[in-house]
Each structure stands twice: as C-alpha cells, then as structure tokens.
C-alpha angles and dihedrals in degrees: 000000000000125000135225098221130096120235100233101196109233131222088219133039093232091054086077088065097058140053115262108161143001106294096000117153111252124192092226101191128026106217120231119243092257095059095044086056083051101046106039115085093034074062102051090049094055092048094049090044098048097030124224106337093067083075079083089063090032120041095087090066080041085056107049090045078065086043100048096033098130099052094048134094108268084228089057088047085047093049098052088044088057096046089051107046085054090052099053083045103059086036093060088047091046097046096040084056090043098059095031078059093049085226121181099257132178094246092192095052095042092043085046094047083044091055092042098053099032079052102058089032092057096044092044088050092057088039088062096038088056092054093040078053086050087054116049085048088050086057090067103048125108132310089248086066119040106098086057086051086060110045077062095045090053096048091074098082102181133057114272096203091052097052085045105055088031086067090043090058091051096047098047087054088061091047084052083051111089081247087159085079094077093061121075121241076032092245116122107246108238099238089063091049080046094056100051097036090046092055086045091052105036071056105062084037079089121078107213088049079054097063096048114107101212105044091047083052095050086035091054093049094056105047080048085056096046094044087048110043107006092054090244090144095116103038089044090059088040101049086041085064102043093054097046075050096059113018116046103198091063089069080097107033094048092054088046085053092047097042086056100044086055103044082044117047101004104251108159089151085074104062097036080054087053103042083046091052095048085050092062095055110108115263070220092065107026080065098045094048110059095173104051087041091053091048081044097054097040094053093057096044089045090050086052098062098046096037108019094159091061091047088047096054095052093031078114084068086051109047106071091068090074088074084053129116079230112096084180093066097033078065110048084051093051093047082044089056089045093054102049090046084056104037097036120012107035089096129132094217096051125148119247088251081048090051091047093049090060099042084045084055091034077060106049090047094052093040089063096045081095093041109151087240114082086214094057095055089048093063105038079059095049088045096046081053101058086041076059102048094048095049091240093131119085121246090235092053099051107072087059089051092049099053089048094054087043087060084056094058080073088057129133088230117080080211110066095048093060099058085046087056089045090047084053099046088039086049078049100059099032094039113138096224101077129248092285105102105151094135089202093060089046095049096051090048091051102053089040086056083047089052095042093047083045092064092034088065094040089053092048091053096046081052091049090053085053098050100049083044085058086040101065092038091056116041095150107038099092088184100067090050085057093045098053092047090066101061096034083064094043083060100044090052093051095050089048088058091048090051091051083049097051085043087053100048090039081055102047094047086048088052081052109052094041084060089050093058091051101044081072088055098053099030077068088050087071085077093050114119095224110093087213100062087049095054096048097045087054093058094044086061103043082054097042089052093050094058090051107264107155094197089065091089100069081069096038090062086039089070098054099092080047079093105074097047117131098229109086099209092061090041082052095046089043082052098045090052105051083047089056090044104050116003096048094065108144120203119197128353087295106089093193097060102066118198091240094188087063082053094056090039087058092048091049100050081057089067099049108096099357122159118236091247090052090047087057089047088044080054089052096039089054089043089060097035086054088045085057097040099238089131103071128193093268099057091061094045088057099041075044088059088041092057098044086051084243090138124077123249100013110141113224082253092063102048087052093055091047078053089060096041083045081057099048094055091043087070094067096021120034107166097099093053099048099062081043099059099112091054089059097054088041094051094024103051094009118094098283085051086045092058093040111052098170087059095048079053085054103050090039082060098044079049082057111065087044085081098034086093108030095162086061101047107023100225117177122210112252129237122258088248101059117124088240091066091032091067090034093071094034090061084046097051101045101029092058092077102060104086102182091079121089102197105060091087087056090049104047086058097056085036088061087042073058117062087029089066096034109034128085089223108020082184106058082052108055089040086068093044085056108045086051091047092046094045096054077043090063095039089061094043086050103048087049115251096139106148124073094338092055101049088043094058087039097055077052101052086050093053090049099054092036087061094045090059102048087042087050089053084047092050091052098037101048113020098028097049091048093045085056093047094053095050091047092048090046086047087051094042100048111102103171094067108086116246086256092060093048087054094047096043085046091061099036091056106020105032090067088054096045088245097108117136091000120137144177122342088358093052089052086052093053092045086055097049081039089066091027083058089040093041095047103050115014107049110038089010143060125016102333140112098254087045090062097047087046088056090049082053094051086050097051089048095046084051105061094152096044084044103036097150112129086214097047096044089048091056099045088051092046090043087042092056085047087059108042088053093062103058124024096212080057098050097043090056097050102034090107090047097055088045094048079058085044102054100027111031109130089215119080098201087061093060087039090061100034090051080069101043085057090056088061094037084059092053099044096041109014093164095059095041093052099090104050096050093115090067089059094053088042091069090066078081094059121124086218119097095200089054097043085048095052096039104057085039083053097048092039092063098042096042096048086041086053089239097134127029110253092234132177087292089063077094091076081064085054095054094055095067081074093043115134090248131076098212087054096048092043095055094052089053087055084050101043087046090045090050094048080065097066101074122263090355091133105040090049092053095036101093096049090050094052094031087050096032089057094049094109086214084063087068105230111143105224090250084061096047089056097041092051092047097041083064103035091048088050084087091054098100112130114091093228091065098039089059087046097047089045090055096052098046096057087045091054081053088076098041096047128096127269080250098120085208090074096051089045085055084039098053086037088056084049085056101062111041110088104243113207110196099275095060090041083056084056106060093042100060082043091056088114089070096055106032099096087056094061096082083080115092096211079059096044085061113045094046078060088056093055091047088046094053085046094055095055099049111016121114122256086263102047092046087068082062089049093063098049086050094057090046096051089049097054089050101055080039103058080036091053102053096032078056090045091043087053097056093041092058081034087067097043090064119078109287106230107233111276094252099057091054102057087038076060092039089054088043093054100049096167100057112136112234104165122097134267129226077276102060119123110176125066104205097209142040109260123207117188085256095057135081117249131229114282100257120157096230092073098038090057076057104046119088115240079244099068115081101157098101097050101056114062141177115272086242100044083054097046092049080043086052094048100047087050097043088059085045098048101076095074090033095055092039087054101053088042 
C-alpha cells in the first residue's frame, strides 16, 4: 500500500523515529535483532518479487537492519546489500523509461520510493566502507593479532570495490534521469543533493577509495551532474576546500575532480569559488597550519597545469598571497605564475596585453629570487628552469635572468645552489646559440659582420647621393625613379640582416662569458661539504665540457681528489663523469663501434700538466675504472702501441705519458706488464732511456708495482749480475757527470726503489754503484775542479748515499723480516720432519741468528730486536761503507762556511736525516746537529725540507725527539713560507696522531690563525677544527693559549688576541666546560699583572664563552676577583655582553641574579673611576719629600691602609701559595676560623711594607 505521507529525508538517523513536521513519515517501531533474523528473508524476497515499490511496506525492516548493523550477521548484511543494489538498479531503468515516456506517475509515490532507496543504498554504502576502513587498519596491527585479523578479513566474500562502484552507477543514472520532474516545484530539494554529494565525498575521505580509478571517475560524474543540474555550485567549491583542509592526500585528487568538472561540463564557477574561498583564508592561518597549506598550495599548482585559462583569469585573487608570512603559498603562486607562461603565453604570435601579462609574471619570479625565505629561492630557480627548458623565456630576457641565478650560486642554502647550478646547466643545453662557443672564433665573426654592415652603409649613402643626383637631372623620366628603388632596398635588407647576425653573435658571446665566469664559482662548489652541491656541480661540468668550454677544465681536474671521498655517492658520480669525459668517446654514426685512439688521446691529455697530487687521484681514478671494467683489452693495446712508438704519428711526449697511464692501471691489473717486461728494461735503460732520464725514472716506477704482490704474481728476485742492474748503474755512473740534467737526481732515487725490490742482494749492487761513483768523485777532486762542478757531483753523491741507507732500513725492516717470519713459520708448519730435524735445522739456521726455539708473539720480538740490532750498528754505523759516507755527511753539515752551496747543504741535511732514521745510536749523536741546521741554515729550502724529515725522525724515535719539541714549534716563526708551510702540516699530523704531547708552545698554532697569508691561517683553522674532535683538546689547551697569548713580550697585539680566541673558543660548546672555564678565568683576574691589558684579553675571553645559569653563578659569586678591573672600559664592556647574552636566555630565577649583577657592576664601576679621579687630581698636587712621608706614615701606626669593597688596584702579584693583600672584600669572606691569611712570614711582610710604602704617597694624598 502506498502511503500518504512524505519522506522528509533527516539529518540524523533517530529523526525518523520521531515527528518533525505535518505528514511526515515516522518509523514507528525499531525491530529486535531476533525479528529482523526472522523477517528478513521473507523481506528480500518480496522486494526482489514486486520490484521497487514494496520499499513503502518495507522500509521499516530496511531500516532496523541500519539501526541494528553491528549486532547482525555480516551475510544478512550482505543479503540485504544485494537485494538493494538490484533494486536501485531496475528503479533507476524503470523511472528513467517512465519520464522519457511522459507517462502519467504518481509523483508523490515514485519521489517517496526514490527517497526511500536513495536513503538505505547510501547508508549501507557508508556502513561497508566503515568495515572495509576497519579492515584495512586491522591488517597492520600486531603481529598477536593477525590471524584474527584474517578470519575477518576473509568473511567479506565478495569484492567490496565492485559493489561499490556497481550502486554509483546506479545512482548517477538516476542523477542523468530528469529526476527534477518528481518534485514540485521540480527543483530538487537540497537534502536529497546532500545526501548523494556527502556519501561521494565520506568515500574519497579514504585514502585507499581515493586512489581507485573507477570510483574517482563515477564519483566525478556525479558531483558534475549535481553541480550542473541539481545548483551544487557552491557546496561543491566549499566542501573542495574543506577536504584539501582537512585531508592532505585530496590536494590531488581535488584538482583532478575540478579539472574535470570544468573540461566536462563547463563549471568554471567552480574553480573561481574555490581560488575566492582559499583568498580569504587568513595570511595568520595559512602560516600556523602547514598541512592544510601545503594541501592548499598543491591543489592550486596542480589546477594550473590541467586548466591554466581558468587560473589565468582569477591569478588577481592569487596574487596577494606573495606578500604573505606563508613560503608555502609563496610558493604555490609563484609556481602558479611558471605554468601558465609555459602552458598559455609562451607563444610567438602573442598580443601586446598577452605580452604584458608574461613580463608582469617574468617580474614577479625574478623579483623573489632574492625572497628572504631559502625555500622560496629555491623554487623561483627551479621554476625559472622548467620556463628554460620549455623556451617560454624571451631572448632578450634571458640574459637578465641568467645573471640573477648566477648571484645565488654565492647562497647560504646548499639548496639553493644546487638548483642554480642545475638552471645554468639546464640554460646550457637548451640555449638558443648553438653548440659552437669558442669566443675567439665569435669575436672575429662579429667584427667582421661590423665591418661588413659598415661598408654596406657607406655603399647605400653613396647610392643615395646618386639617386637624388639623378633625381634632380631627370624630373620627368619616371623610369629611372623605378629603376633605382629596386637596388636601394636590396641594400637596406642586407644590412638588416647584418645587423640580426651581429645581435645574434653579441648575444651569444655575452651567453658565454656569463657561463665563464660561473664555471670559477662551482668549480668551488666541489669543496663544498654538501654532497649535493658537489654533485651538481659534477654534472654542470660534464655538460659544460660537452658543449666546448675550455675552461671547463679548471673544474674537470678539480674533481679529481673527488675520488677518494668518503661518501660513496659523490666517488660514483666522480667515476661516472670521467667515464662520460674520456671513455664514451663515439667515432662515426655507428655507436658500437668506439674511436679508441680518441680514448687514449683523452687519457693522455689528463696527464699533461698534471700536479703530483692529481697524478696520485688519476691513479686512483684507473684503478677504479679497471675495478668496474670500463678499460677494455683493446684500450691498453693501443696506449701499449703509444708508448713502443708502433703507431704512427705519436710524438716521444706522448708515448711517455701512455707509459705513465700503462703504470696507473698496472697497479690494479699487472698481466700485460709482466710478458713485456723485456720491452721496459730495452726502451727504459736502453739509448732512448739514456737520453731521457725522466723516462728511465718512469719505467724504474711501473718495474716497481710487478714485485708489490709477489704471492699473486710469483715473481722471483733476480741475480747482481743481471743486465737490468748492469745498465742501471751504468746510467748511474756515467749520468752523474752531466751535470746539465736535472733528473738524474729523481731517477737515481726510484732506480735504487728499484734493485732493492728486484735484486737478490740489493747490497752487493749499490756498493758497486758507489765505489764507481766515489772513485770518479776523487778523480775530479784530484784533478782540481773544485768549484760548482764539485759541489754539484758532490750534492749528488749525498743524495745518492742518503737514499741507499733509508732503502737499506726499508729492506731490513720490511723484506728481511718477512723473509724470517716466513721461514720460522715453514720450519713450525712442517709435519713430516721428525721432531730431531726440526731441532737440528732450527740451530743450524736460527741459532746464528739468536732466534733459536723461539715461537709465536716472542719469536716476532726477537725478530724485531734482531733488525733494531742490525739497523743500529751495522748499516750507518760501524765499519761499513755506508758508515763512512754517513761520517762525510756529518762533516759537510758541521762546515757550513767551507761548504756554503744551497744545493749541497740541502742534500747533506736531507741525507743526514736518511741516516739518523735508520739507527737510533746515529741519530742521538747527531740530534743537535740536525737542529743547529734546523735553527741557523742560511737556506730556507734546507729548513723547509728538514721541517719534514723531523716529522719522520718523531715517528720513528719519539723518545729521542721529545726534548727537543719546542724547536719544532720554534720554525712556525720562521720568515720562510715554505717553512711555515711544512712545519704546521708536520705538527698537524703528529699532534692529531698523539705522537707528540700539545704542550704550552701549542700557542704558536694559535698565532698563526692571524698569519699574513691566507694558506698559513687556513691551515691552522683545519688544525685547530681537526684538534676540537679529540675530545677535550681544546679545553685542556685553552688556558695556556689565552694566559701566553696575553703576555705583551709574546707580540700579539690585543686585535689579534681576540680575533684568534674568538675563533679557538668557538669550539667551546659543552656546559661543563663553559662553568670551569669561568671559573678559571676569575681566578686568573687575581694572578694577572696590573697591566689593565690582561684584564681587557681576560673579560673578552668571559664574553665569549655562552654562560648557562650554573657558570653565570660562578662568576658571580667570583666577582671579588675582577672588580678592580672594572674601572676599564674595554672591561666595562665586555662584563655588559655577558649580561646581555644572559638576559636574553637565562631562566626567571637566575634573572633575579642578573639584576643584582648589573647593580653590583655599576657600583664598582662609579667607585672605581671616582678612586682613579681622586689620585689623578692627587698627582697633580705637589708630591712631600719621601722621608716625611714615611716619618708621617711611623707617627700614624694605625693608618689603614687595606682596601675597601671599592677598591680597584691589587698592588702585588698574587700565586695560589701566596697571601693576598688585606681587602676587605675578601676578609667579610674569610671563617673566624681561618687565620691563615692574617699571619704571615717576616719576609713576606716586609716585601708586603716595601710594595705599599712605594704605593702610599698617592693613597695618603687621596684620603687627605
């Protein structure tokens, strides 16, 4: 049966039970669990047999199964979910065929079964997506509870997505149906376009329903329905707002809805709605409320990229948030302004409004490169980049933009930077001027074009006299007026494209030098500690290089060290660029088939003019690239070919330098020089090695790395009397009397490397090598060249010996020792000698040696002992060769004057150092002698070098270097550079490797934070930072530094003292050390000088350091030992910092101390200069004659002469031993029981009498 009422639709599932208006339907009765099992089936069945209009005898049951949900079966929720949604189904076909008909229909009866349906599928919609919400939630709980989670999750058999989007489909059929036509008036009434917006939109709250295709597509079409036929305009932009409010992840989904609504059914409305409703919010509260900013902000940048017409035409609503406290939404309006350049105005063919509108946007952008908030910076460059990259910028704009993204490589944020370096990289690749940027070549065009567009315009006004010559003969001949117009145009268009060719080439060395003077700020970026600037920068470079820009290569070999970082990204990127550089070279249109010679070129133009350190890095750098495979077979057959001369065309500099890449890659790969080893000795030590010593030194280096792993390779010694050492020494013998080449010093030290790793007696051989050497020595003595020549060959035989000893220590102490340690450890592992034959073989070999029975830890001791023994009195020292060239060393260092050569004092002291390392008796004896060298050498390449041998002489003997510690410290005051240079690199690395105590003289580091030059002062801050990572380092130092540094006979001026503490006392930061620093410092107040610069250095200290409450306790309770100081203004001022930092940070109780420390200060302060006013006028009056005053001073006995609580001046140093002077200050703080202070020694009061008696004059003059 029908029924008369109308189904009003409630806000609230209870209102149904009760009576709100006049014929209103009311659910008079809520069935009981029971009934509704009971009922219904028999329900379902009835709805699906009559169809849709059984829901008016129904919904009641319908209605109790929503109210009692949580107590039913989920299958009979499932049922009545099923025999609902086909309902609705077959409604929303029969009523769509019934208005399309125009059939006579009850209105009141089908609006009343639409309510009534729309009503129980949306509710049970919500109901399900709550328990599919349950759900997922339940799936991340713990681990205890999981298989429950389960069993729930499997009760659901159907498929939750499908059901859902099934009943929206309905439901938005029934939105595409006239349904207006039911109500009357035919309006739909609001509740009903309520009820169906509000379940589309509880839906896409979840996430999960958000990021389903299908249900944001039917949910789409149906708030587009109800915005366009069912006036949900409004609701639709305020609910928008209140979801991207509330929920962050519909940003996206909002502008995908919006987007849609107005591409497919034309609401603009919409979206202007929206972008007015996010203006009004607050700049207040857009800043407080970062996630719903941040929603705020993504939604409009998203809506700008899908409907940037619609954006444009409200971007007056927008800008007003760029003068905001928000970034996020500076930001989002900035990012606004970038997406319609590029999607709407970045046209050739635009209007001149069109035109204004992007330069008004070009402006805004550029404005806030410089925007007070790092993030926005960053984004107006990132921005600026995409505009770029999409050509959307003028030509004649660009130049401007460029120049302000170049001023942001110099910011603070390291991001910021990067996405400079990326714009500039990004202008590179997109730039509108070719790939042709050799500025020589364009300058030379251009002024030929000048000169060409020059004559051009002389030509044209020589024509133009012609013409008006013509002119005025021919009044009347009209055809020789037409005939001259045709050339005089050909002219003026030729010029004008002159004029467009010289604009272009001005413009393109303009793009180029801008990008020269860019490539010295990031290639400074690659020391930046951000691995993101690095990387940037590393990419910038490998980009720059590949469009011609020669000065990339300042930044290219800048790189280079990048290989050893630490931090793996930057090493892969380093890697990855060189790659790129110089192994991806492509020759020809096929891209498999790679030009390998333009490879080793490439190699080979890494060597030319490389440093030592970067030689070292490019090791590093083939050693990886071999690791990773990128050098193939063919690459070294090739750099082999380089190097024998077998190609054609290869200069004798390039095969040396494809010796020294060959050498590089042998340290990770050694196959191919071993099977060539015969080439090396014939070109190395054959004629063409004889004329070229550098390469001989070469080739004697690449040797070395075949016997570094001889397990690997199984490389035997070889004999004397083999011909590599043969023509070794005789390169040595014969090339150390030219003395016209310079390497043969360098290549007398790798050749003697050499034969002590290859030779089966290194010994035998360099004995040879010497006698030669000292016989052609003596010849030339004898035949009396004594002069230059002499001390040349001499400085040569020096270096040569020098080297043979510390080769010699190496030998022992390396190969021999190894050598014994694997015998020993044979002679232990061989089980199948009896127990008698080990003994035997052990004391026919050992026993020579005292190693005999030894085993394990005590057998590597006496091995030890075994070379220390050997080292100390059979090499340097004792009969031997090497002892008597020692002994010639000792006698050409100890005669300066007879031996005054710079080259042959620098090799004895160098040599001198070689030898006392290896023996301890030696270096003992000679320690003064190499400090003498040290302190009084006239050369300062001879204390440069020997600041560095005494770096190795510390490590190797630190016993016998301790005493003398102060002499290296002693060479920071050296007016050498070089010196300077060596020796704070020297202590550096002993102090930070604890090889040497940091002792009072550490304040000579400190010194040199304030040195002239730069390199100096920059390498005591590394020091200085290095040293603040060990612990307490700097506390512990700290009170030397400032107690020596403050000494006026040190020589710091008092600027330089606070310069230098202000940055050593930076790396004070822990509290402990603040109060006990505090505390030091007051108590230094008392011991220092009269001298009121100490107490200025001392109060500065005080300022810097950051007091918490505890250590400004401290030094309040310590203010007795400063307060006669405070009469200084410097002082004054400095005590006021402190107070000024504790204003500012102190907590409520401790500001109260604060107050009375300011009062107190004032006081002492006023007291102080009214005491110091007095004396002054006290001098100025006529002094009584000495004896009367002390006759007065005898008379009046009980003058007091102690100070009172203002007194400002201590009369006397005071130790911690002593007794101070008697001030009242200190009495008031002293126990009756103390009487310590008050009886002192006779001599102590006497010394005490006769300071005071020299002080009284002034003091009795000023209380008269």
């Amino acid at each position: 049966m029908s029924s008369p009422e109308q189904f009003k639709l409630p806000l609230k599932m209870e209102d149904l039970l009760h009576v709100t208006e006049l014929n209103s339907y009311v659910v008079e009765e809520v069935a009981t669990t029971r009934e509704i099992q009971c009922n219904i089936g028999s329900g379902n069945s009835d709805l699906r047999k009559h169809g849709a209009g059984e829901i008016l005898n129904l919904f009641n049951l319908y209605y109790s199964v929503l109210v009692k949900h949580n107590e039913l079966d989920i299958m009979i929720k499932q049922d009545v979910w099923t025999t609902l949604l086909s309902v609705i189904k077959e409604y929303a076909i029969d009523i769509t065929a019934m208005l399309e008909k125009n059939e006579t229909i009850d209105k009141m009866k089908e609006l009343k079964i639409l309510k009534m349906l729309s009503y129980l599928v949306v509710n049970f919609i919500e109901i399900f997506e709550n328990s599919e919400n349950k759900i997922q939630m339940n799936l991340v709980t713990p681990r205890k509870n999981r298989k429950a989670t389960k069993k729930k999750a499997t009760n659901l058999s159907w498929s939750w997505k499908k059901e859902r989007d099934d009943a929206l489909s309905a439901i938005m059929q029934l939105l595409e149906t006239d349904i207006g036509r039911l109500w009357d008036p035919p309006v739909v009434e609001e509740e009903y376009v309520n009820l169906i917006s509000n379940c589309c939109y509880t839906i896409l709250e979840r996430q999960e329903s958000a990021k389903v295709a299908s249900t944001k597509e039917i949910i789409f079409h149906i708030i587009g329905l109800l915005i366009k036929k069912y006036n949900h305009s409004l609701g639709a932009s305020v609910k928008v707002v209140q979801l991207i409010q509330h929920f962050e992840h519909l940003a996206t989904v909002m502008a995908d809805a919006v987007a849609f609504y107005v591409n497919e059914y034309r609401a603009n409305t919409v979206a202007s709605d929206i972008i007015r409703e996010i203006t009004k919010i607050s700049p207040q509260e857009l800043s407080r409320d970062s996630s719903s900013t941040r929603g705020y902000a993504t939604f409009l940048v998203e809506l700008a990229e899908k409907i940037p017409a619609v954006i444009n035409s409200n971007i007056s609503l927008l800008i007003s948030h760029l003068d905001g406290e928000s970034y996020v939404m500076r930001n989002a309006v900035l990012s606004v302004m970038g997406a319609i350049v590029v999607s709407l105005i970045h046209k050739d063919d635009l209007d001149d409004a069109t035109k204004k509108t992007r330069d008004h946007f070009l402006d805004r952008l550029e404005a806030h490169v410089h925007d007070i908030n790092a993030f926005v910076r960053s984004k107006v460059i990132q921005i600026s980049t995409h505009i770029i990259s999409e050509k959307a910028v003028p030509i004649a704009r660009q130049p401007g933009l460029v120049e302000l993204v170049l001023d942001r490589l110099h910011d603070k944020s390291s991001n910021v930077r990067r996405n400079a370096v990326k714009f500039l990289a990004c202008y590179m690749a997109r730039n509108p001027y070719g790939a042709d940027f050799d500025v020589e070549k364009l300058t030379m065009t251009l002024e030929s074009t000048n000169a060409t567009i020059i004559q051009l315009e002389l030509t044209l006004d020589q024509e133009n006299v012609t013409v008006k010559v013509e002119d005025q003969n021919n009044n009347n001949d009209s055809q020789n007026q037409v005939s001259s117009e045709d050339p005089l145009s050909e002219m003026e268009q030729k010029i004008s494209q002159h004029k467009l060719i010289a604009r272009y080439l001005k413009d393109a060395i303009g793009f180029v030098k801008q990008v020269q003077n860019a490539i010295p700020i990031i290639s400074g970026l690659l020391g930046s500690k951000t691995p993101s600037d690095v990387m940037e920068a590393i990419e910038f470079f490998v980009t720059a290089k590949s469009f011609g820009f020669d000065t990339t290569q300042i930044g290219i070999k800048k790189m280079l060290p990048l290989v050893w970082s630490r931090e793996q990204t930057v090493k892969e990127a380093v890697i990855d660029a060189y790659k790129k550089l110089y192994l991806e070279k492509v020759g020809g249109q096929n891209k498999k088939s790679r030009d390998y010679k333009v490879i080793v070129q490439g190699l080979l133009s890494l060597i030319k003019g490389s440093t030592i350190g970067e030689l070292v890095s490019l090791e590093e750098l083939m050693c990886e690239f071999m690791r990773k495979g990128f050098i193939s077979k063919e690459i070294i057959r090739l750099l082999w070919g380089y190097f024998t001369m077998a190609v054609n065309e290869v200069s004798q500099e390039d095969s040396h330098y494809a010796l020294v890449v060959l050498g590089m890659i042998a340290e990770e790969e050694k196959s191919f020089l071993f099977s060539n080893i015969n080439t090396l000795i014939e070109i190395g030590f054959g004629p063409r090695g004889e004329n070229n010593l550098v390469l001989s030194k070469d080739i004697c280096y690449v040797l070395q790395k075949l016997y570094r792993k001889k397990k690997e390779m199984n490389v035997a010694r070889l004999p004397e009397d083999h011909t590599i050492f043969e023509r070794i020494s005789s390169i040595l013998c014969t090339g150390i009397a030219d003395l016209k080449n310079n390497y043969w010093i360098p290549f007398s030290e790798e050749a003697i490397k050499l034969i002590y790793n290859l030779a089966l007696s290194p010994e035998s051989v360099c004995k040879s090598v010497i006698q030669c050497i000292a016989k052609q020595l003596i010849s030339h003595l004898n035949e009396g060249e004594r002069n230059e020549i002499s001390s040349k060959l001499l400085a040569r035989f020096i270096t040569l010996t020098g080297n043979v000893a510390l080769c010699q220590l190496v030998h022992l102490d390396v190969t021999v020792s190894k050598q014994l340690k694997e015998r020993r450890q044979a002679g232990e592992n061989d089980k199948t000698i009896s127990e008698n034959k080990k003994k035997a073989h052990s004391s026919s070999d050992e026993d020579d040696l005292g190693l005999g029975g030894c085993v394990g830890a005590i057998a590597d001791d006496a091995e030890m002992e075994l070379i220390r023994q050997l080292c100390d009195s059979n090499v340097v020292t004792g009969n031997g060769m090497l002892s008597a060239c020692a002994n010639f060393i000792v006698v050409v260092c100890g005669n300066s004057k007879k031996f005054n050569e710079s080259e042959l004092q620098n090799a004895a002291a160098v040599a001198l150092a070689k030898c006392m390392l290896v023996s301890s008796k030696f270096c003992e004896q000679h320690l003064q002698l190499l400090f003498t060298i040290v302190e009084k050498s006239q050369f300062p390449s001879v204390r440069a070098n020997l600041a560095v041998a005494l770096h190795d002489l510390t490590v190797r003997f630190p016993n016998l270097i301790e005493p003398w510690t102060g002499h290296l410290y002693n060479q920071l005051k050296d007016s050498s550079l070089e010196v300077k240079r060596n020796s704070i690199k020297v202590l550096t690395h002993l102090i930070l490797n604890d090889m040497i105590k940091v002792k009072g003289q550490i304040s000579e580091m400190a010194v040199c934070l304030e040195d002239s030059s730069k390199e100096i002062s920059n390498l005591a801050k590394l020091f200085f930072s290095e040293l603040s990572k060990k612990g307490n380092a700097i506390y512990n130092i700290l009170p030397d530094i400032i107690s020596r540094l403050s000494d006026a006979e040190v020589g710091v001026t008092e600027a330089c003292f606070r310069s230098i503490l202000k940055y050593i006392m930076s790396f004070i930061e822990k509290d402990r050390q603040c109060e006990n620093l505090t505390e030091k410092i007051c108590y230094r107040f008392r011991a220092a000088k009269t001298d009121s610069r100490q107490w200025r250095n001392l109060a500065y200290c005080l300022s810097l350091l950051n007091l918490n409450d505890r250590a400004f306790r401290k030094l309040y309770e310590n203010f007795s030992c400063f307060q006669h100081a405070l009469v200084d203004d410097d002082v004054d001022a400095s005590f006021n910092t402190v107070l000024n930092k504790m204003k500012r940070f102190a907590k409520p109780e401790t500001k109260v101390l604060v107050e009375e420390f300011q009062d107190r200060l004032n006081e002492f302060r006023n007291k102080g200069i009214e005491n110091e006013n007095t004396a002054q006028r006290a001098v100025s009056v006529k002094k009584t004659p000495r004896k009367s005053v002390s006759k007065a001073k005898k008379k009046k006995k009980p003058i007091n002469i102690t100070f009172e609580d203002d007194s400002d001046v201590e009369l006397f140093d005071v130790d911690a031993d002593e007794i101070s002077v008697n001030v009242d200050s200190d009495l008031e703080n002293l126990e009756p029981s103390t009487p310590s202070r008050r009886k002192r020694s006779t001599a102590h009061k006497r010394k005490s009498k006769s300071i005071l008696s020299a002080k009284k004059p002034s003091t009795v003059n000023s209380r008269a």
